[in-house]
PDB file of C-alpha atoms in Angstrom:
ATOM      1  CA  MET A   1      73.186 132.299 148.958  1.00 66.00           C
ATOM      2  CA  ASN A   2      74.082 132.094 145.176  1.00 69.00           C
ATOM      3  CA  VAL A   3      75.778 128.871 143.796  1.00 71.00           C
ATOM      4  CA  HIS A   4      76.501 129.329 140.166  1.00 79.00           C
ATOM      5  CA  PHE A   5      77.693 126.009 138.576  1.00 87.00           C
ATOM      6  CA  GLU A   6      77.235 123.799 135.122  1.00 93.00           C
ATOM      7  CA  GLU A   7      74.828 121.296 135.750  1.00 96.00           C
ATOM      8  CA  ILE A   8      76.160 117.574 133.661  1.00 97.00           C
ATOM      9  CA  ARG A   9      75.171 114.251 133.535  1.00 97.00           C
ATOM     10  CA  LEU A  10      78.615 111.534 132.586  1.00 98.00           C
ATOM     11  CA  ASN A  11      77.304 108.040 131.442  1.00 96.00           C
ATOM     12  CA  LEU A  12      79.787 105.827 132.415  1.00 96.00           C
ATOM     13  CA  PRO A  13      79.011 102.095 131.035  1.00 95.00           C
ATOM     14  CA  HIS A  14      77.687 100.925 134.303  1.00 95.00           C
ATOM     15  CA  ILE A  15      76.269 104.022 136.038  1.00 97.00           C
ATOM     16  CA  GLU A  16      75.457 107.641 135.223  1.00 98.00           C
ATOM     17  CA  LEU A  17      76.665 109.953 137.486  1.00 98.00           C
ATOM     18  CA  ALA A  18      75.661 113.550 137.096  1.00 98.00           C
ATOM     19  CA  ALA A  19      78.167 116.880 139.003  1.00 98.00           C
ATOM     20  CA  HIS A  20      78.121 119.978 139.493  1.00 98.00           C
ATOM     21  CA  LEU A  21      80.901 121.880 137.199  1.00 98.00           C
ATOM     22  CA  TYR A  22      83.095 125.090 138.022  1.00 97.00           C
ATOM     23  CA  GLY A  23      86.018 127.183 135.632  1.00 96.00           C
ATOM     24  CA  PRO A  24      87.216 127.373 132.679  1.00 95.00           C
ATOM     25  CA  GLU A  25      87.046 125.215 129.543  1.00 95.00           C
ATOM     26  CA  ASP A  26      91.277 125.214 129.834  1.00 96.00           C
ATOM     27  CA  GLY A  27      91.900 125.252 133.416  1.00 97.00           C
ATOM     28  CA  GLN A  28      93.773 122.692 135.328  1.00 98.00           C
ATOM     29  CA  PRO A  29      91.287 119.338 135.352  1.00 98.00           C
ATOM     30  CA  VAL A  30      90.778 118.423 138.941  1.00 98.00           C
ATOM     31  CA  LEU A  31      88.021 115.790 139.946  1.00 98.00           C
ATOM     32  CA  ALA A  32      86.195 116.308 143.406  1.00 98.00           C
ATOM     33  CA  LEU A  33      84.571 113.807 145.725  1.00 99.00           C
ATOM     34  CA  HIS A  34      82.136 114.639 148.724  1.00 98.00           C
ATOM     35  CA  GLY A  35      81.977 112.575 151.603  1.00 97.00           C
ATOM     36  CA  TRP A  36      80.133 110.213 153.021  1.00 97.00           C
ATOM     37  CA  LEU A  37      75.749 110.448 152.420  1.00 96.00           C
ATOM     38  CA  ASP A  38      76.674 114.419 150.945  1.00 98.00           C
ATOM     39  CA  ASN A  39      76.974 115.684 147.687  1.00 98.00           C
ATOM     40  CA  ALA A  40      78.647 117.585 144.967  1.00 98.00           C
ATOM     41  CA  MET A  41      76.432 120.294 145.946  1.00 98.00           C
ATOM     42  CA  SER A  42      79.164 120.333 149.395  1.00 98.00           C
ATOM     43  CA  PHE A  43      81.704 122.018 146.878  1.00 98.00           C
ATOM     44  CA  ALA A  44      79.833 125.141 146.397  1.00 97.00           C
ATOM     45  CA  ARG A  45      80.875 127.457 148.522  1.00 97.00           C
ATOM     46  CA  LEU A  46      85.195 126.013 148.065  1.00 98.00           C
ATOM     47  CA  ALA A  47      85.183 125.343 143.906  1.00 98.00           C
ATOM     48  CA  PRO A  48      83.803 128.999 143.144  1.00 96.00           C
ATOM     49  CA  LYS A  49      87.297 130.392 145.499  1.00 97.00           C
ATOM     50  CA  LEU A  50      89.705 128.377 143.206  1.00 97.00           C
ATOM     51  CA  ASP A  51      90.752 130.368 140.000  1.00 95.00           C
ATOM     52  CA  GLY A  52      92.019 128.964 137.098  1.00 96.00           C
ATOM     53  CA  LEU A  53      90.769 125.309 138.031  1.00 97.00           C
ATOM     54  CA  ARG A  54      88.586 123.189 135.701  1.00 98.00           C
ATOM     55  CA  ILE A  55      86.638 121.262 138.463  1.00 98.00           C
ATOM     56  CA  VAL A  56      84.333 118.739 137.945  1.00 98.00           C
ATOM     57  CA  ALA A  57      82.741 117.773 141.571  1.00 98.00           C
ATOM     58  CA  LEU A  58      80.526 114.282 141.084  1.00 98.00           C
ATOM     59  CA  ASP A  59      77.583 113.494 142.743  1.00 98.00           C
ATOM     60  CA  LEU A  60      79.134 109.491 143.903  1.00 98.00           C
ATOM     61  CA  ALA A  61      77.358 106.861 142.912  1.00 98.00           C
ATOM     62  CA  GLY A  62      74.358 106.308 144.926  1.00 98.00           C
ATOM     63  CA  HIS A  63      74.388 109.738 146.480  1.00 98.00           C
ATOM     64  CA  GLY A  64      72.772 113.193 145.336  1.00 98.00           C
ATOM     65  CA  LEU A  65      71.710 113.170 141.433  1.00 98.00           C
ATOM     66  CA  SER A  66      73.425 109.977 140.639  1.00 98.00           C
ATOM     67  CA  GLY A  67      72.553 106.881 139.509  1.00 98.00           C
ATOM     68  CA  TYR A  68      72.429 103.480 141.554  1.00 98.00           C
ATOM     69  CA  ARG A  69      74.071 100.574 141.536  1.00 97.00           C
ATOM     70  CA  PRO A  70      72.285  97.700 140.505  1.00 95.00           C
ATOM     71  CA  ALA A  71      71.198  94.974 142.842  1.00 91.00           C
ATOM     72  CA  GLY A  72      74.051  92.595 144.308  1.00 89.00           C
ATOM     73  CA  ALA A  73      76.589  95.456 143.559  1.00 91.00           C
ATOM     74  CA  SER A  74      79.002  97.110 146.346  1.00 90.00           C
ATOM     75  CA  TYR A  75      79.608 100.804 147.502  1.00 96.00           C
ATOM     76  CA  GLN A  76      83.439 100.552 148.170  1.00 96.00           C
ATOM     77  CA  LEU A  77      86.122 102.608 147.765  1.00 97.00           C
ATOM     78  CA  TRP A  78      87.707 101.178 144.994  1.00 97.00           C
ATOM     79  CA  ASP A  79      84.660 101.045 143.203  1.00 97.00           C
ATOM     80  CA  TYR A  80      84.487 104.806 144.224  1.00 98.00           C
ATOM     81  CA  ALA A  81      88.113 104.816 142.578  1.00 98.00           C
ATOM     82  CA  LEU A  82      86.902 102.903 139.125  1.00 98.00           C
ATOM     83  CA  ASP A  83      84.400 105.799 138.501  1.00 98.00           C
ATOM     84  CA  ALA A  84      86.509 108.440 139.110  1.00 98.00           C
ATOM     85  CA  LEU A  85      89.170 107.095 136.562  1.00 98.00           C
ATOM     86  CA  LEU A  86      86.379 106.283 133.829  1.00 98.00           C
ATOM     87  CA  VAL A  87      84.677 109.813 134.681  1.00 98.00           C
ATOM     88  CA  ALA A  88      88.505 111.595 133.814  1.00 98.00           C
ATOM     89  CA  GLU A  89      88.816 108.868 130.786  1.00 97.00           C
ATOM     90  CA  GLN A  90      85.125 110.477 129.578  1.00 97.00           C
ATOM     91  CA  LEU A  91      86.255 113.717 130.040  1.00 97.00           C
ATOM     92  CA  GLY A  92      89.366 113.202 127.617  1.00 97.00           C
ATOM     93  CA  TRP A  93      92.228 114.213 130.808  1.00 98.00           C
ATOM     94  CA  GLN A  94      95.090 111.866 130.874  1.00 97.00           C
ATOM     95  CA  ARG A  95      96.025 113.582 133.519  1.00 98.00           C
ATOM     96  CA  PHE A  96      94.567 115.253 136.145  1.00 98.00           C
ATOM     97  CA  SER A  97      93.912 116.369 139.954  1.00 98.00           C
ATOM     98  CA  LEU A  98      92.281 115.455 142.829  1.00 98.00           C
ATOM     99  CA  LEU A  99      89.700 117.755 145.533  1.00 98.00           C
ATOM    100  CA  GLY A 100      88.539 115.436 147.914  1.00 98.00           C
ATOM    101  CA  HIS A 101      86.517 116.261 151.460  1.00 98.00           C
ATOM    102  CA  SER A 102      86.346 112.905 153.705  1.00 96.00           C
ATOM    103  CA  LEU A 103      85.541 109.540 152.227  1.00 97.00           C
ATOM    104  CA  GLY A 104      85.699 111.788 148.796  1.00 98.00           C
ATOM    105  CA  ALA A 105      89.795 112.022 150.549  1.00 98.00           C
ATOM    106  CA  ILE A 106      90.250 108.880 151.202  1.00 97.00           C
ATOM    107  CA  VAL A 107      89.164 107.881 147.795  1.00 98.00           C
ATOM    108  CA  SER A 108      91.207 110.535 146.397  1.00 98.00           C
ATOM    109  CA  MET A 109      94.395 109.195 147.949  1.00 98.00           C
ATOM    110  CA  LEU A 110      94.140 105.828 147.048  1.00 98.00           C
ATOM    111  CA  LEU A 111      93.579 106.481 143.632  1.00 98.00           C
ATOM    112  CA  ALA A 112      96.217 107.931 143.729  1.00 98.00           C
ATOM    113  CA  ALA A 113      98.989 105.944 145.078  1.00 98.00           C
ATOM    114  CA  ALA A 114      97.017 102.859 142.598  1.00 98.00           C
ATOM    115  CA  LEU A 115      97.817 104.994 139.970  1.00 98.00           C
ATOM    116  CA  PRO A 116     100.697 107.842 139.878  1.00 98.00           C
ATOM    117  CA  GLU A 117     100.687 108.047 136.598  1.00 98.00           C
ATOM    118  CA  ARG A 118      97.510 110.058 136.752  1.00 98.00           C
ATOM    119  CA  VAL A 119      97.237 111.883 139.350  1.00 98.00           C
ATOM    120  CA  ALA A 120      99.045 115.691 139.275  1.00 98.00           C
ATOM    121  CA  ARG A 121      98.123 117.088 142.748  1.00 98.00           C
ATOM    122  CA  LEU A 122      95.832 115.596 145.850  1.00 98.00           C
ATOM    123  CA  ALA A 123      94.086 118.496 148.056  1.00 98.00           C
ATOM    124  CA  LEU A 124      92.216 116.243 150.696  1.00 98.00           C
ATOM    125  CA  ILE A 125      90.139 117.982 153.228  1.00 97.00           C
ATOM    126  CA  ASP A 126      89.856 116.314 156.242  1.00 96.00           C
ATOM    127  CA  GLY A 127      90.185 112.889 154.955  1.00 94.00           C
ATOM    128  CA  LEU A 128      93.221 110.852 154.006  1.00 95.00           C
ATOM    129  CA  LEU A 129      93.730 107.124 155.122  1.00 94.00           C
ATOM    130  CA  PRO A 130      90.494 104.281 155.557  1.00 94.00           C
ATOM    131  CA  LEU A 131      89.398 103.146 158.210  1.00 92.00           C
ATOM    132  CA  THR A 132      90.992  99.494 158.579  1.00 94.00           C
ATOM    133  CA  HIS A 133      90.402  96.325 161.351  1.00 93.00           C
ATOM    134  CA  GLU A 134      93.085  93.618 161.957  1.00 95.00           C
ATOM    135  CA  PRO A 135      93.328  90.630 160.034  1.00 96.00           C
ATOM    136  CA  GLU A 136      91.809  88.588 163.028  1.00 97.00           C
ATOM    137  CA  LEU A 137      88.797  90.661 162.772  1.00 97.00           C
ATOM    138  CA  ALA A 138      87.834  89.990 158.778  1.00 97.00           C
ATOM    139  CA  PRO A 139      85.883  87.268 159.492  1.00 97.00           C
ATOM    140  CA  PRO A 140      82.693  88.366 161.915  1.00 97.00           C
ATOM    141  CA  LYS A 141      83.129  91.517 159.774  1.00 96.00           C
ATOM    142  CA  LEU A 142      82.070  90.443 157.341  1.00 97.00           C
ATOM    143  CA  GLY A 143      79.606  87.817 158.955  1.00 97.00           C
ATOM    144  CA  GLU A 144      78.203  91.289 160.251  1.00 97.00           C
ATOM    145  CA  ALA A 145      77.515  92.507 156.863  1.00 96.00           C
ATOM    146  CA  LEU A 146      76.524  89.866 155.459  1.00 95.00           C
ATOM    147  CA  ASN A 147      73.564  89.748 157.857  1.00 95.00           C
ATOM    148  CA  ALA A 148      73.188  93.424 157.293  1.00 94.00           C
ATOM    149  CA  GLN A 149      72.492  93.086 153.737  1.00 93.00           C
ATOM    150  CA  LEU A 150      69.631  90.136 154.088  1.00 92.00           C
ATOM    151  CA  ALA A 151      68.409  92.578 156.739  1.00 92.00           C
ATOM    152  CA  GLN A 152      68.539  95.486 154.361  1.00 89.00           C
ATOM    153  CA  ALA A 153      65.058  94.710 152.395  1.00 81.00           C
ATOM    154  CA  GLY A 154      62.965  95.555 155.603  1.00 74.00           C
ATOM    155  CA  LYS A 155      64.092  98.146 155.940  1.00 83.00           C
ATOM    156  CA  ARG A 156      61.671 101.572 155.257  1.00 87.00           C
ATOM    157  CA  ARG A 157      63.420 104.858 154.231  1.00 88.00           C
ATOM    158  CA  PRO A 158      63.363 107.994 156.563  1.00 91.00           C
ATOM    159  CA  VAL A 159      59.774 110.240 155.597  1.00 94.00           C
ATOM    160  CA  TYR A 160      59.973 113.573 156.556  1.00 96.00           C
ATOM    161  CA  ALA A 161      56.873 116.061 156.587  1.00 96.00           C
ATOM    162  CA  SER A 162      59.024 119.268 154.870  1.00 96.00           C
ATOM    163  CA  VAL A 163      62.079 120.379 154.507  1.00 96.00           C
ATOM    164  CA  GLU A 164      62.933 121.549 157.396  1.00 96.00           C
ATOM    165  CA  ARG A 165      62.374 118.364 159.624  1.00 96.00           C
ATOM    166  CA  ALA A 166      64.744 116.522 156.918  1.00 96.00           C
ATOM    167  CA  VAL A 167      67.740 120.002 157.642  1.00 97.00           C
ATOM    168  CA  GLU A 168      67.024 119.174 161.558  1.00 96.00           C
ATOM    169  CA  ALA A 169      67.518 115.067 161.257  1.00 95.00           C
ATOM    170  CA  ARG A 170      71.045 115.859 159.289  1.00 95.00           C
ATOM    171  CA  LEU A 171      72.285 118.456 161.682  1.00 95.00           C
ATOM    172  CA  ARG A 172      71.155 115.843 164.944  1.00 92.00           C
ATOM    173  CA  GLY A 173      73.566 112.905 162.411  1.00 84.00           C
ATOM    174  CA  GLY A 174      77.395 112.498 162.421  1.00 78.00           C
ATOM    175  CA  TYR A 175      79.012 115.407 162.795  1.00 84.00           C
ATOM    176  CA  PRO A 176      77.792 118.443 163.556  1.00 90.00           C
ATOM    177  CA  LEU A 177      77.921 121.008 159.836  1.00 95.00           C
ATOM    178  CA  SER A 178      76.125 124.449 160.289  1.00 97.00           C
ATOM    179  CA  ARG A 179      71.516 124.871 159.150  1.00 97.00           C
ATOM    180  CA  GLU A 180      73.716 126.272 155.825  1.00 97.00           C
ATOM    181  CA  ALA A 181      75.233 123.827 155.334  1.00 97.00           C
ATOM    182  CA  ALA A 182      72.989 120.649 155.800  1.00 97.00           C
ATOM    183  CA  GLU A 183      70.074 123.131 153.957  1.00 97.00           C
ATOM    184  CA  LEU A 184      72.367 123.456 151.049  1.00 97.00           C
ATOM    185  CA  LEU A 185      73.168 119.088 150.803  1.00 97.00           C
ATOM    186  CA  ALA A 186      69.359 118.592 150.990  1.00 97.00           C
ATOM    187  CA  SER A 187      68.630 121.088 148.435  1.00 96.00           C
ATOM    188  CA  ARG A 188      71.288 118.397 146.357  1.00 97.00           C
ATOM    189  CA  GLY A 189      70.146 115.404 148.753  1.00 97.00           C
ATOM    190  CA  LEU A 190      66.249 115.607 149.026  1.00 97.00           C
ATOM    191  CA  ALA A 191      63.382 114.308 146.691  1.00 96.00           C
ATOM    192  CA  PRO A 192      59.869 114.756 147.450  1.00 94.00           C
ATOM    193  CA  GLN A 193      57.763 111.572 147.798  1.00 89.00           C
ATOM    194  CA  ALA A 194      54.240 111.862 147.926  1.00 87.00           C
ATOM    195  CA  GLY A 195      53.664 115.448 149.946  1.00 89.00           C
ATOM    196  CA  SER A 196      56.693 114.801 152.079  1.00 96.00           C
ATOM    197  CA  TYR A 197      60.611 114.167 151.267  1.00 97.00           C
ATOM    198  CA  THR A 198      63.195 111.341 152.045  1.00 96.00           C
ATOM    199  CA  TRP A 199      66.718 111.593 151.015  1.00 96.00           C
ATOM    200  CA  ARG A 200      68.195 110.586 147.240  1.00 96.00           C
ATOM    201  CA  THR A 201      71.226 108.236 149.050  1.00 97.00           C
ATOM    202  CA  ASP A 202      71.119 104.190 148.377  1.00 97.00           C
ATOM    203  CA  PRO A 203      69.972 103.030 151.992  1.00 94.00           C
ATOM    204  CA  ARG A 204      73.287 100.729 151.003  1.00 95.00           C
ATOM    205  CA  LEU A 205      75.525 103.204 151.241  1.00 96.00           C
ATOM    206  CA  THR A 206      74.541 102.275 155.003  1.00 94.00           C
ATOM    207  CA  LEU A 207      75.190  98.907 155.900  1.00 95.00           C
ATOM    208  CA  PRO A 208      79.297  98.322 157.155  1.00 94.00           C
ATOM    209  CA  SER A 209      81.580  97.455 154.978  1.00 95.00           C
ATOM    210  CA  PRO A 210      82.082  93.921 154.811  1.00 95.00           C
ATOM    211  CA  LEU A 211      85.886  93.674 154.243  1.00 94.00           C
ATOM    212  CA  ARG A 212      88.164  96.933 155.267  1.00 96.00           C
ATOM    213  CA  LEU A 213      92.052  97.045 154.415  1.00 97.00           C
ATOM    214  CA  THR A 214      95.189  95.853 157.342  1.00 96.00           C
ATOM    215  CA  PRO A 215      96.813  99.082 158.947  1.00 94.00           C
ATOM    216  CA  ALA A 216      99.823  97.877 157.366  1.00 96.00           C
ATOM    217  CA  GLN A 217      97.871  98.298 153.664  1.00 97.00           C
ATOM    218  CA  ALA A 218      96.651 101.647 154.538  1.00 96.00           C
ATOM    219  CA  GLU A 219     100.310 102.452 155.469  1.00 96.00           C
ATOM    220  CA  ALA A 220     101.499 101.351 151.995  1.00 98.00           C
ATOM    221  CA  PHE A 221      99.250 103.619 150.421  1.00 98.00           C
ATOM    222  CA  ALA A 222      99.990 106.377 151.710  1.00 97.00           C
ATOM    223  CA  ARG A 223     103.636 105.847 151.190  1.00 97.00           C
ATOM    224  CA  ALA A 224     102.964 105.540 147.221  1.00 98.00           C
ATOM    225  CA  LEU A 225     101.843 109.328 147.283  1.00 98.00           C
ATOM    226  CA  ARG A 226     103.955 110.108 144.455  1.00 97.00           C
ATOM    227  CA  CYS A 227     102.484 113.582 143.347  1.00 98.00           C
ATOM    228  CA  PRO A 228     102.893 117.145 145.489  1.00 98.00           C
ATOM    229  CA  VAL A 229      99.536 116.275 149.076  1.00 98.00           C
ATOM    230  CA  SER A 230      98.422 119.093 150.604  1.00 98.00           C
ATOM    231  CA  LEU A 231      96.288 118.196 153.305  1.00 97.00           C
ATOM    232  CA  VAL A 232      93.450 120.058 155.555  1.00 97.00           C
ATOM    233  CA  LEU A 233      92.289 118.384 158.846  1.00 94.00           C
ATOM    234  CA  ALA A 234      90.218 120.143 160.605  1.00 95.00           C
ATOM    235  CA  GLU A 235      90.489 120.951 164.298  1.00 92.00           C
ATOM    236  CA  GLU A 236      86.484 119.704 165.260  1.00 91.00           C
ATOM    237  CA  GLY A 237      86.576 117.760 162.336  1.00 89.00           C
ATOM    238  CA  LEU A 238      87.799 113.555 162.432  1.00 82.00           C
ATOM    239  CA  PRO A 239      89.328 112.086 165.059  1.00 77.00           C
ATOM    240  CA  VAL A 240      92.092 111.091 164.075  1.00 64.00           C
ATOM    241  CA  GLN A 241      92.046 107.024 164.081  1.00 56.00           C
ATOM    242  CA  ARG A 242      94.723 106.020 166.248  1.00 67.00           C
ATOM    243  CA  ALA A 243      97.842 108.351 166.892  1.00 75.00           C
ATOM    244  CA  GLU A 244      99.996 106.541 165.098  1.00 78.00           C
ATOM    245  CA  TRP A 245      98.462 108.191 161.855  1.00 87.00           C
ATOM    246  CA  LEU A 246      99.338 111.335 162.798  1.00 87.00           C
ATOM    247  CA  ALA A 247     102.926 110.329 163.437  1.00 89.00           C
ATOM    248  CA  LEU A 248     102.502 108.581 159.896  1.00 92.00           C
ATOM    249  CA  ILE A 249     100.787 111.715 157.911  1.00 92.00           C
ATOM    250  CA  GLU A 250     103.831 114.345 160.155  1.00 90.00           C
ATOM    251  CA  SER A 251     106.383 111.186 158.726  1.00 93.00           C
ATOM    252  CA  LEU A 252     105.454 112.101 155.123  1.00 95.00           C
ATOM    253  CA  PRO A 253     105.799 114.645 152.021  1.00 94.00           C
ATOM    254  CA  ILE A 254     102.779 116.283 153.338  1.00 96.00           C
ATOM    255  CA  ALA A 255     101.894 119.872 153.335  1.00 97.00           C
ATOM    256  CA  LEU A 256      99.644 119.916 156.821  1.00 95.00           C
ATOM    257  CA  HIS A 257      97.352 122.348 157.561  1.00 96.00           C
ATOM    258  CA  ARG A 258      95.627 122.810 160.565  1.00 94.00           C
ATOM    259  CA  LEU A 259      92.442 124.594 160.625  1.00 96.00           C
ATOM    260  CA  PRO A 260      89.841 125.642 162.796  1.00 96.00           C
ATOM    261  CA  GLY A 261      86.356 124.455 162.263  1.00 96.00           C
ATOM    262  CA  GLY A 262      84.730 121.097 162.101  1.00 95.00           C
ATOM    263  CA  HIS A 263      84.750 118.709 159.995  1.00 96.00           C
ATOM    264  CA  HIS A 264      82.456 120.734 157.118  1.00 97.00           C
ATOM    265  CA  LEU A 265      84.525 123.490 157.357  1.00 97.00           C
ATOM    266  CA  HIS A 266      84.519 123.973 153.254  1.00 98.00           C
ATOM    267  CA  LEU A 267      80.934 124.343 153.297  1.00 98.00           C
ATOM    268  CA  ASP A 268      79.649 125.680 156.953  1.00 98.00           C
ATOM    269  CA  ASP A 269      80.552 129.081 155.836  1.00 97.00           C
ATOM    270  CA  GLU A 270      82.545 131.366 153.822  1.00 97.00           C
ATOM    271  CA  ALA A 271      85.239 132.324 156.162  1.00 98.00           C
ATOM    272  CA  GLY A 272      85.934 128.735 156.024  1.00 98.00           C
ATOM    273  CA  ALA A 273      85.338 128.061 152.487  1.00 98.00           C
ATOM    274  CA  SER A 274      88.822 130.889 152.140  1.00 98.00           C
ATOM    275  CA  ALA A 275      91.049 128.891 154.499  1.00 98.00           C
ATOM    276  CA  VAL A 276      90.707 125.830 152.873  1.00 98.00           C
ATOM    277  CA  ALA A 277      91.138 128.288 149.171  1.00 98.00           C
ATOM    278  CA  ASP A 278      93.788 129.832 150.952  1.00 98.00           C
ATOM    279  CA  CYS A 279      95.941 126.206 151.716  1.00 97.00           C
ATOM    280  CA  PHE A 280      95.081 124.880 148.391  1.00 98.00           C
ATOM    281  CA  LYS A 281      96.385 127.661 146.077  1.00 94.00           C
ATOM    282  CA  ALA A 282     100.162 127.218 146.737  1.00 94.00           C
ATOM    283  CA  LEU A 283      98.922 123.618 145.804  1.00 97.00           C
ATOM    284  CA  PHE A 284      97.822 124.441 141.858  1.00 97.00           C
ATOM    285  CA  ALA A 285      99.940 127.535 141.278  1.00 94.00           C
ATOM    286  CA  ALA A 286     103.116 125.142 141.850  1.00 83.00           C
ATOM    287  CA  PRO A 287     104.427 123.831 138.077  1.00 78.00           C
TER     288      PRO A 287
END
């Protein structure tokens, strides 16, 4: 497929981020945040179908062509939220909307709940609530994360003899996605290395989280949302963490859409991207 976008760089005080820019200069401002280990190409099918929007699809820190966080820094949800807010500041967007997939949807929700005066709309794909754990699990989970950080120095990056091998590896890992979706993500996510290829993503992104919110804290964020929210859930996508989460979502003033397809339904094929776009058009057309 042919992908038409403008490549831009954003120099934040602490990191440089790369992004794809779509839409007219006077369009509604939208920041698009992709999922874990993906990149800005995640929105290559969807963004062109959302007319009238000025979409900045970021490579999140440590992903795609964006920079890594310095040694000793972390990739926590709130770190990504600050990055997004600083990007909006640099663009001069006092009020803006968020389009998020998976991890990007979770970060978008947290940012919108924390600063409701800044976020006009939320368009979310197969993601809303962060992974949580009960308070008594916090000490052992922190210990697990600290030990993983100590062991990280001895690990090597995976290396692939060809782009095709890397695509095959991506197809075997995580949630299923189409070959074309994997190829699109690989086109931005791979770097040549001595005649072979490796992923550009920071290896620290695979480390376990040192701290997670409790279920009560996650629910408090969801209930703090004040902007219109449209949530697409894929029938074969991320499982809802607990039955209570789905009950919570259905109790909130969220426009909930259930669509056939997998976790990357907005990228897997044109039909899925069109279906997701149709769900979001009403959200962005509202006054």
